Short mmCIF file of C-alpha atoms in Angstrom, two decimals:
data_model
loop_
_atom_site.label_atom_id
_atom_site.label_comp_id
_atom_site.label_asym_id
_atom_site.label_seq_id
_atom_site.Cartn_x
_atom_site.Cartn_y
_atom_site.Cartn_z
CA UNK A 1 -6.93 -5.03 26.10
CA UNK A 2 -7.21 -2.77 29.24
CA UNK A 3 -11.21 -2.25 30.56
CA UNK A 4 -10.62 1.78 29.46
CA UNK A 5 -9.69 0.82 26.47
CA UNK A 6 -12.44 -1.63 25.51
CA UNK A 7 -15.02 1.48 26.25
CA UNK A 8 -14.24 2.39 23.02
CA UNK A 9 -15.64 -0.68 21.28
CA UNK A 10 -19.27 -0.93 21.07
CA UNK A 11 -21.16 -4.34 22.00
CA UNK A 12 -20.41 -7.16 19.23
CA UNK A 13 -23.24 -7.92 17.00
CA UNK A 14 -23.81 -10.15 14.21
CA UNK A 15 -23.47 -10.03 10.58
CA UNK A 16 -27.54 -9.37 10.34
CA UNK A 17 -27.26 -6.80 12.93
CA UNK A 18 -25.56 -4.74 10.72
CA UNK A 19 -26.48 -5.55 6.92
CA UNK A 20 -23.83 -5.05 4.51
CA UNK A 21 -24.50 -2.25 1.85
CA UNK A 22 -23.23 -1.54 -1.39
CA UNK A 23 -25.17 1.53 -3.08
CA UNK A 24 -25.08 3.46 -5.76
CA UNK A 25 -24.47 2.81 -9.24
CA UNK A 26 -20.47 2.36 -8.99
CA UNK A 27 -17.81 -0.56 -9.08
CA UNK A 28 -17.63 -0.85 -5.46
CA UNK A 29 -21.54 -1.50 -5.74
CA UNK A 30 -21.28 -3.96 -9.03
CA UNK A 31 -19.38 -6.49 -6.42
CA UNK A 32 -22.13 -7.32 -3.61
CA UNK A 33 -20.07 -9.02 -0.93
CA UNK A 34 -17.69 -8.26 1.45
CA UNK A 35 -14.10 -10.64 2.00
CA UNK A 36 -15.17 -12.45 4.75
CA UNK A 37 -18.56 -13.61 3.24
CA UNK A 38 -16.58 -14.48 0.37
CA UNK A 39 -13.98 -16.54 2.10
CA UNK A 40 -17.40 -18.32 3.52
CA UNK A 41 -19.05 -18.97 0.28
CA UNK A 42 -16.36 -20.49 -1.76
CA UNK A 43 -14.63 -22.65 1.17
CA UNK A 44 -15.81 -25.58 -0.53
CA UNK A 45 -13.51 -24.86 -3.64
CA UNK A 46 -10.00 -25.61 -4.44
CA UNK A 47 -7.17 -23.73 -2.66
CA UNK A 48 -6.32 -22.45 -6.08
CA UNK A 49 -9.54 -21.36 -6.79
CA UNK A 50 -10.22 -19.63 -3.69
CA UNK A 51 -7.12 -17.39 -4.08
CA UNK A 52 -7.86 -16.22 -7.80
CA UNK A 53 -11.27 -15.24 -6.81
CA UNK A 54 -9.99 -13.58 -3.56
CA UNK A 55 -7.63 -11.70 -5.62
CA UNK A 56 -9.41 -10.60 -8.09
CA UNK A 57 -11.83 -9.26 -6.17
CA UNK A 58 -9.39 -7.44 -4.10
CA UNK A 59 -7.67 -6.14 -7.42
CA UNK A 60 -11.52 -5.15 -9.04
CA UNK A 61 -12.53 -2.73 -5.77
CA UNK A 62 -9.61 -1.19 -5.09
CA UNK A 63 -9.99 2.21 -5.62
CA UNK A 64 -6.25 2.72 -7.69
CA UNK A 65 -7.31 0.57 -10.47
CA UNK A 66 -11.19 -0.26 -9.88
CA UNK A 67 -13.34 -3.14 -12.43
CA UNK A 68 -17.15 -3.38 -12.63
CA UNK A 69 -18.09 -7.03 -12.08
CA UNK A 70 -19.95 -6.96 -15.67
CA UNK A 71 -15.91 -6.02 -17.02
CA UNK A 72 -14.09 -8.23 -15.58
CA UNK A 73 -16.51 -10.70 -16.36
CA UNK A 74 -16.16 -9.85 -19.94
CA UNK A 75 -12.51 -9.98 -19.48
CA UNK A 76 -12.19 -13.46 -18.23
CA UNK A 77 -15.41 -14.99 -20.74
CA UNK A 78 -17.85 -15.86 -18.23
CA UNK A 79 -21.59 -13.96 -17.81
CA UNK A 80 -21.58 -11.24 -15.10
CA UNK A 81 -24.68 -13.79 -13.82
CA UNK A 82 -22.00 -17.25 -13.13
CA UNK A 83 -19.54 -14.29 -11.64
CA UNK A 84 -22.04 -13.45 -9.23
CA UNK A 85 -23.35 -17.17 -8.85
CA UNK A 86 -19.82 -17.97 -8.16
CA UNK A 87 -19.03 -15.22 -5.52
CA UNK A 88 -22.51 -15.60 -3.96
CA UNK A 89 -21.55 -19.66 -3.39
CA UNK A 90 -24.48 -20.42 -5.65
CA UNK A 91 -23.02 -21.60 -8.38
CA UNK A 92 -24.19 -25.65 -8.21
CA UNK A 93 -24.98 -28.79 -10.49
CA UNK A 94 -28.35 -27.87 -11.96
CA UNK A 95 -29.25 -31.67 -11.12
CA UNK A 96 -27.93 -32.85 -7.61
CA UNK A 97 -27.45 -29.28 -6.39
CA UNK A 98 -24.29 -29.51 -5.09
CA UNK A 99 -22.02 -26.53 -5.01
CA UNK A 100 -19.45 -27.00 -8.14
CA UNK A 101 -15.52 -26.08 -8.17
CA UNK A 102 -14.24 -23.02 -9.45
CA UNK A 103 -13.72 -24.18 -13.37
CA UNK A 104 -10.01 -24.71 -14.53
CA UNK A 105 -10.48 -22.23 -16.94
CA UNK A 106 -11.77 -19.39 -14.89
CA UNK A 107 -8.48 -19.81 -12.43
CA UNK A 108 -6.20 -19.43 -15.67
CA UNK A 109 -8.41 -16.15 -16.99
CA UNK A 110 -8.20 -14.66 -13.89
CA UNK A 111 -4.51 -15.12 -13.74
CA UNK A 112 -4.04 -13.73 -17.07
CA UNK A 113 -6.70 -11.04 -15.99
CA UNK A 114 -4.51 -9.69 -13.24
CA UNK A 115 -1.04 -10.06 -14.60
CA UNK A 116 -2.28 -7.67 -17.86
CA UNK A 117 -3.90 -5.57 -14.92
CA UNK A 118 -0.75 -5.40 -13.68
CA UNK A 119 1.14 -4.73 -16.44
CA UNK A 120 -0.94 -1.58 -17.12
CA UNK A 121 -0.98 -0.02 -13.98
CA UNK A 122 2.78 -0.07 -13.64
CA UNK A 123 2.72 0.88 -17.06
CA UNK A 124 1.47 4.55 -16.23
CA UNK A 125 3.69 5.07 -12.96
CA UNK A 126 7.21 5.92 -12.18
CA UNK A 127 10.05 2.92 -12.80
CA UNK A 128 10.53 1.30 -9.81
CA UNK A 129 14.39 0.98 -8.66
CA UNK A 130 15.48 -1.92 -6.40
CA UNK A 131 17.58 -0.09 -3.97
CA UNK A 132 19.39 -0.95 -1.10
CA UNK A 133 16.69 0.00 0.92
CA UNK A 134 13.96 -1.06 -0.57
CA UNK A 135 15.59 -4.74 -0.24
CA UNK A 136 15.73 -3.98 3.06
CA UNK A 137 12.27 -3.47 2.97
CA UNK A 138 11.01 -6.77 0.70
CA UNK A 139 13.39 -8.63 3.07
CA UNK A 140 10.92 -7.59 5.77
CA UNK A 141 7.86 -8.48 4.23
CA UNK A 142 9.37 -11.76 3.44
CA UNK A 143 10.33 -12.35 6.70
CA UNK A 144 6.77 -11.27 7.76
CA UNK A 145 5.58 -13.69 5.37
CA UNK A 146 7.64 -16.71 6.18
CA UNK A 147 7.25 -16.17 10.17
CA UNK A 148 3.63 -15.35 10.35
CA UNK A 149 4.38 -12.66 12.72
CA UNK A 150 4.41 -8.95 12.83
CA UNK A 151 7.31 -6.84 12.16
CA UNK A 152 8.40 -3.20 12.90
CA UNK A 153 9.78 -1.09 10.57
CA UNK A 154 10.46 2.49 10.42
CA UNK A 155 12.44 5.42 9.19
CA UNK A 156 12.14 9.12 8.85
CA UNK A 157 9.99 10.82 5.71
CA UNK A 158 10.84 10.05 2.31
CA UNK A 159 12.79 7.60 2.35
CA UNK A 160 11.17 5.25 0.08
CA UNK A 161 9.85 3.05 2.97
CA UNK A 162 5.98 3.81 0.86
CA UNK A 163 7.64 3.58 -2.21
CA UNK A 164 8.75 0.18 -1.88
CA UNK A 165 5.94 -0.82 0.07
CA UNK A 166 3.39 0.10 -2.43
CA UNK A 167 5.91 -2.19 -5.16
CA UNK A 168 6.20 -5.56 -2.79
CA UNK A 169 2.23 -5.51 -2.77
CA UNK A 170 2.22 -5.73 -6.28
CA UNK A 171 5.04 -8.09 -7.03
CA UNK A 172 3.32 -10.85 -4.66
CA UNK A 173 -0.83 -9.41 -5.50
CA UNK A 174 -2.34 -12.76 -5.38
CA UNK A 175 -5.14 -12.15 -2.75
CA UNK A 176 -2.07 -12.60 -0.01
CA UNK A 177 -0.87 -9.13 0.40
CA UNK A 178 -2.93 -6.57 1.18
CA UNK A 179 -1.55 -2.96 2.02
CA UNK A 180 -3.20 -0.30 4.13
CA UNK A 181 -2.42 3.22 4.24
CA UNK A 182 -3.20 4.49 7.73
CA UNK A 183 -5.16 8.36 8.47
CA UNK A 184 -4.53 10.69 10.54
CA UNK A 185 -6.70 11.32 13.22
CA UNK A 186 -8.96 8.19 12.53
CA UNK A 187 -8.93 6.86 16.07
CA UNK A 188 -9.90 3.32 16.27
CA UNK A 189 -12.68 3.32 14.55
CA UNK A 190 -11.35 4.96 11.87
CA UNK A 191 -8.35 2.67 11.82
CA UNK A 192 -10.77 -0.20 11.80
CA UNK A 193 -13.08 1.18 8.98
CA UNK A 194 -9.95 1.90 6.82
CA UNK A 195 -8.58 -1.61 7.21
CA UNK A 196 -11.86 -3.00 6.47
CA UNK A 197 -12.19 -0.78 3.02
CA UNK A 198 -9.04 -2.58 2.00
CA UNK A 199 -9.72 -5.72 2.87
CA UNK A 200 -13.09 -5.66 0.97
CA UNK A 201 -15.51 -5.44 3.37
CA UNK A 202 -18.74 -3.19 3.94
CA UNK A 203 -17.70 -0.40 6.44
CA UNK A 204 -21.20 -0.05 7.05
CA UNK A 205 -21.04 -1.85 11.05
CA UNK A 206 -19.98 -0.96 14.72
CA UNK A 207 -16.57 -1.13 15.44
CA UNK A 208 -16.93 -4.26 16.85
CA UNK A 209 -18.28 -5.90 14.24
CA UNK A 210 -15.86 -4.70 11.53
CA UNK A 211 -13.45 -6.29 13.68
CA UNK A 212 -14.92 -9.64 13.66
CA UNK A 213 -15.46 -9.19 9.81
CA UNK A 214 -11.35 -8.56 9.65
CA UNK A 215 -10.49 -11.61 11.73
CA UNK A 216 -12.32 -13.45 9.38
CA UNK A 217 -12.09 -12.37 5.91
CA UNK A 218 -7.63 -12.72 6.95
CA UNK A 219 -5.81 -16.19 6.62
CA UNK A 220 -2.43 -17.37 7.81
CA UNK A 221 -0.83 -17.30 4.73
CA UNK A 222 -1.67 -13.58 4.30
CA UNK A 223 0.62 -10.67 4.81
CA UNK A 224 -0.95 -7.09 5.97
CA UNK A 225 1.30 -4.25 5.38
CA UNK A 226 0.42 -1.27 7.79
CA UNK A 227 1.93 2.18 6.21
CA UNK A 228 2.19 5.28 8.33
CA UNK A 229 0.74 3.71 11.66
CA UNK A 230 2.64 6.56 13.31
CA UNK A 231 -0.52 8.98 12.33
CA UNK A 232 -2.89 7.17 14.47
CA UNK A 233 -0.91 9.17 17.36
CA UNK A 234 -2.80 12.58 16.67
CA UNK A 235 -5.96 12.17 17.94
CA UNK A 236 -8.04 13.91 20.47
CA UNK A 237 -8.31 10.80 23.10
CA UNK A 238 -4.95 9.69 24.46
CA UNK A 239 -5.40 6.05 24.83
CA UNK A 240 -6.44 5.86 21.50
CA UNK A 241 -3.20 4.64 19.90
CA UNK A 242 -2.57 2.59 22.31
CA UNK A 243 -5.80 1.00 21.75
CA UNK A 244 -5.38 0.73 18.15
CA UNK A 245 -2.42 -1.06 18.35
CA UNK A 246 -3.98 -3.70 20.89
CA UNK A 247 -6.80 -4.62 18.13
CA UNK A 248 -4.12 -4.68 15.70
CA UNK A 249 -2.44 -7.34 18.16
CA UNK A 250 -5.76 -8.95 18.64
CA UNK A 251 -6.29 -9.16 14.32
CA UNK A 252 -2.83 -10.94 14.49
CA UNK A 253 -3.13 -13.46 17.13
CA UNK A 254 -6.59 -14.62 16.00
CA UNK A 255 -5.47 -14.83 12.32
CA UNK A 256 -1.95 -15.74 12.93
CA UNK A 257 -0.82 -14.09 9.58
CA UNK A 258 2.00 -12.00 8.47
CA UNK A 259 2.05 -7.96 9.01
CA UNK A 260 4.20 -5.20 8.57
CA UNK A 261 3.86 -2.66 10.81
CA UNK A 262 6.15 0.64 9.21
CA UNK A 263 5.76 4.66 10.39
CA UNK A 264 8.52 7.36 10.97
CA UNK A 265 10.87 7.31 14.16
CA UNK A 266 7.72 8.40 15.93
CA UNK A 267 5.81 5.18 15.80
CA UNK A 268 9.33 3.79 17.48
CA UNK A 269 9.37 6.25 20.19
CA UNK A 270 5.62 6.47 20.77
CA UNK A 271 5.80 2.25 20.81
CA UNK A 272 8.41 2.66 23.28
CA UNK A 273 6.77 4.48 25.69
CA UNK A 274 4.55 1.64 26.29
CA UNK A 275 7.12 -1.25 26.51
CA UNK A 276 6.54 -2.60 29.77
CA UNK A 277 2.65 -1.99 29.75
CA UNK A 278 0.21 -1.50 26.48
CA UNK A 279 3.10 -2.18 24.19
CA UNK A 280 4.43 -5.08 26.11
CA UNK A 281 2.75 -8.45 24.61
CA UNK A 282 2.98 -6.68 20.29
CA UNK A 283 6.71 -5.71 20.74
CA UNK A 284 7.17 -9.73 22.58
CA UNK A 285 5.61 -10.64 18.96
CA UNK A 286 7.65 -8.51 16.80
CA UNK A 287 11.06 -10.43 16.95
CA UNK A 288 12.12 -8.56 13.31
CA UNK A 289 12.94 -5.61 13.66
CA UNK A 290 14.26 -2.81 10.72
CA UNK A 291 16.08 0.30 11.22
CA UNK A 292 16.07 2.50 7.91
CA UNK A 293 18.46 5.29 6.94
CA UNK A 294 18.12 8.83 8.52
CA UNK A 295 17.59 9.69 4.42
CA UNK A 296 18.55 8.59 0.91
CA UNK A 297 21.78 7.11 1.05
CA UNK A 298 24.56 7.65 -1.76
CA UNK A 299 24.44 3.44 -2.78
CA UNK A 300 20.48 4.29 -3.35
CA UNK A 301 20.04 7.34 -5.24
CA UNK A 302 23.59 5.90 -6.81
CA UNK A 303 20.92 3.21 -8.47
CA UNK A 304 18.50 5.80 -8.73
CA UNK A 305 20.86 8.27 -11.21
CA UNK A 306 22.16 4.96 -12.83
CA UNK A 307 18.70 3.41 -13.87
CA UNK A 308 17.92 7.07 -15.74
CA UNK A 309 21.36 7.10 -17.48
CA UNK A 310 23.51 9.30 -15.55
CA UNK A 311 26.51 8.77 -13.54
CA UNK A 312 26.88 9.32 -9.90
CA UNK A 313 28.25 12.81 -9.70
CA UNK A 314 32.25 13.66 -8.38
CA UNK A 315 32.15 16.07 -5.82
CA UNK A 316 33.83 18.40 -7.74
CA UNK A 317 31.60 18.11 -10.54
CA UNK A 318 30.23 21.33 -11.89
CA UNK A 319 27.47 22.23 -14.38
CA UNK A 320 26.74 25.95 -15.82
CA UNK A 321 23.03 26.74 -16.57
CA UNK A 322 21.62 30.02 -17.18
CA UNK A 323 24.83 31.40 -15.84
CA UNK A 324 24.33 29.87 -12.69
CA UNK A 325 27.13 27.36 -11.51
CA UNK A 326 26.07 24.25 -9.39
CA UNK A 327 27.84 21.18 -8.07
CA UNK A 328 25.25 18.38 -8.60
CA UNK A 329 26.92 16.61 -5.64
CA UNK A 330 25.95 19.42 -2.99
CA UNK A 331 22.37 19.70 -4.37
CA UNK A 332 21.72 15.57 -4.36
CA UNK A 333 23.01 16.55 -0.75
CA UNK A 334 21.17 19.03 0.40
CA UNK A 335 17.87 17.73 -1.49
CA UNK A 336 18.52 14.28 0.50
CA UNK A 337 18.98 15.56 4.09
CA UNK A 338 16.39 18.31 3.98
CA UNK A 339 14.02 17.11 1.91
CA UNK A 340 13.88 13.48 1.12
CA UNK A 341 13.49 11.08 -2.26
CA UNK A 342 10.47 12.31 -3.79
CA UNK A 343 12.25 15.99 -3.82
CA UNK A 344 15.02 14.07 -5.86
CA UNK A 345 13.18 11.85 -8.38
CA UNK A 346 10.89 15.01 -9.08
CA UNK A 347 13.34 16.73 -10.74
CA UNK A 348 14.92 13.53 -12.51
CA UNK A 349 11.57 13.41 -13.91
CA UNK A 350 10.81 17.27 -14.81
CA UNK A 351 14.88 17.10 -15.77
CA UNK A 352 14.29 14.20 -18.75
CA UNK A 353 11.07 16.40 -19.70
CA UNK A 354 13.04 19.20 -20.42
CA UNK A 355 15.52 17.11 -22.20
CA UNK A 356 12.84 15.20 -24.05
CA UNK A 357 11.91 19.24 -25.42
CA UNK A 358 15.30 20.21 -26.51
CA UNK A 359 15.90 16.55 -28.39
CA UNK A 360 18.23 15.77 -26.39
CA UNK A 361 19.86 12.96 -23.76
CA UNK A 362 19.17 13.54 -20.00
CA UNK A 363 22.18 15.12 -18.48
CA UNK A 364 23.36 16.48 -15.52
CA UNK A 365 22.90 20.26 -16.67
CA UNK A 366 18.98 19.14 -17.08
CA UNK A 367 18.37 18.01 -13.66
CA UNK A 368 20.12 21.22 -12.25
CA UNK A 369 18.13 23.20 -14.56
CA UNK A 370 14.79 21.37 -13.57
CA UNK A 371 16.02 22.10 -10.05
CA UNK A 372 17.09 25.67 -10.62
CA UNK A 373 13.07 25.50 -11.51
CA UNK A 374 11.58 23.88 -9.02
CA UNK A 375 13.58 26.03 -6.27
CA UNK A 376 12.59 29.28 -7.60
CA UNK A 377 9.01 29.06 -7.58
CA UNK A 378 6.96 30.31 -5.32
CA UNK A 379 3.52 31.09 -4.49
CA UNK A 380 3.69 34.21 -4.40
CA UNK A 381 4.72 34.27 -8.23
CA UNK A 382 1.98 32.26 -8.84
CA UNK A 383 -0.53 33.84 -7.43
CA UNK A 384 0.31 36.55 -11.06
CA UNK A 385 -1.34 36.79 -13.55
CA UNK A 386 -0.43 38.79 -17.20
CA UNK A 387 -2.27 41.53 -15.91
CA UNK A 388 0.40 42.52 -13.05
#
């Protein structure tokens, strides 16, 4: 890191320096301990047992499906009190005092804890399709995995790049894979704080510090997936990307773990501009590198229409609704180039609620009439009420 940049880190100070807060009466501030105090408290236990409490602990305070520390407690059969003692690293022989194993049976409730977790988060979302590109995408977070080293993947908008993303985290959630939505505008220290939040830790310390906190709470056998790093470009200081991605070089070669490092075409071009000076030792790292489509292709939202029930449409196809004549081809089309994937499962999914209405099976005529819908709205229309 260059001497300009490391103006932007404050001196280092110590874990007392700073004291880790949890207020408030909420779930974040039912669990009392950041990751890397964790990782230090229970490094006496079994590798199994230090990556069921890890991940349960990640799984409890995130903020898309957050647990109290008295529920999941409940959930698994132990007191809130041994939870904490366990956490805490005070959980010892009442006798000898010597700290005690994470119990045999606790490791199997948390597992069934998480995988019923699991189960009912996914339960509420939209069905994930395995596409072509989203294998493309697992393939790099394997490879991430495997190499311990950090690859670069991008693509334009809506592509399904979070999509899939967001699914791989789940599929391998066992305290290993932790994903991290990037801000816009956040700077370093805002990169740093948001990384920390996901990671479990108290943002409440200097940059510096939070750094330190990262390096430790993150193993080799971990994989960090960074989503949308290209928004750390639009910020008021200049260097600042440049300086993000250096501590996001440093985080990797102290930890030596896996990370995915994914934004639009920008992140590539903005990377590039650096690739014989601040960019020069990452982009050495990043052997794996992944190229994703300019938008959906035809083989994806081919898998796509097919897991709904519906046929990839001829070209010449054409469906009549409310006297209107449409070629579903040319709108899947259009939809893909100009607008992206979300554009097109939104009206698969207002096209089978319209179907569900009429009692009936989800056809082409009801995604061009959910489109047909969705097109003609606007805000000025909206903006009426019965009174106009």
């Amino acid at each position: 890191m260059s001497a300009a940049d490391k103006k932007e880190l404050p001196a280092v100070a110590d874990d007392r320096s700073v004291p880790e807060t949890f207020s408030g009466d909420n779930v974040r501030a039912s669990w009392p301990f950041s990751h890397h105090t964790i990782r230090s408290n229970i490094a006496h236990c079994s590798p199994d047992g230090r990556e069921a409490l890890i991940a349960a602990f990640l799984w409890c305070v995130d903020p898309k499906h957050p647990v109290r520390r008295e529920e999941f407690a409940r959930h698994v059969g132990y007191s809130e009190n041994t939870i904490y003692k366990i956490y805490a690293g005070k959980y010892v022989d009442a006798e000898t005092r010597k700290q005690l194993d994470v119990p045999d049976k606790l490791i199997k409730s948390i597992k069934d804890f998480l995988e019923l977790e699991r189960e009912r988060f996914l339960g509420g979302k939209n069905e994930f399709v395995m596409t072509q590109t989203a294998k493309k995408i697992f393939l790099a977070c394997d490879l991430a995995r495997e190499s311990q080293s950090p690859i670069f993947l991008w693509g334009r908008s809506h592509v399904g790049k979070t999509w899939a993303l967001e699914q791989y985290t789940q599929d391998n959630n066992h305290g290993k894979t932790v994903y991290i939505r990037m801000k816009a505008a956040s700077g370093l220290g805002g990169m740093v704080r948001r990384i920390a939040e996901r990671l479990g830790i108290s943002p409440n310390a200097n940059t510096a510090d939070l750094i330190d906190r990262i390096k430790r709470a993150i193993t080799p056998n971990m994989l960090i997936i960074l989503d949308e790093v290209h928004l750390l470009i639009y910020t008021y200081r200049i260097a600042s990307f440049f300086a993000c991605m250096e501590v996001i070089r440093e985080i990797y070669d102290e930890t030596g773990c896996g990370m995915v490092i994914c934004g639009t075409k920008l992140l590539l071009a903005k990377v590039s501009q650096g690739a014989q000076g601040e960019m020069e030792q990452l982009l050495r790292r990043g052997v794996h590198r992944f190229a994703l489509p300019e938008m959906p292709t035809k083989q994806d939202l081919g898998a796509i229409f097919e897991h709904h029930g519906l046929d990839f449409p001829e070209r010449g196809f054409t469906v009549t609704v409310q006297s209107v004549k449409d070629k579903p081809y040319d709108v899947i089309r259009y939809l893909a180039k100009e607008h992206g994937l979300k554009a097109i499962t939104e009206r698969i999914r207002y096209g089978k609620k319209i179907a569900r209405r009429a009692g009936e099976d989800f056809a082409w005529e009801h995604f061009i009439r959910a489109h047909i819908t969705i097109s003609t709205e606007s805000p000025a229309d909206q903006e009426k009420t019965v009174w106009d």
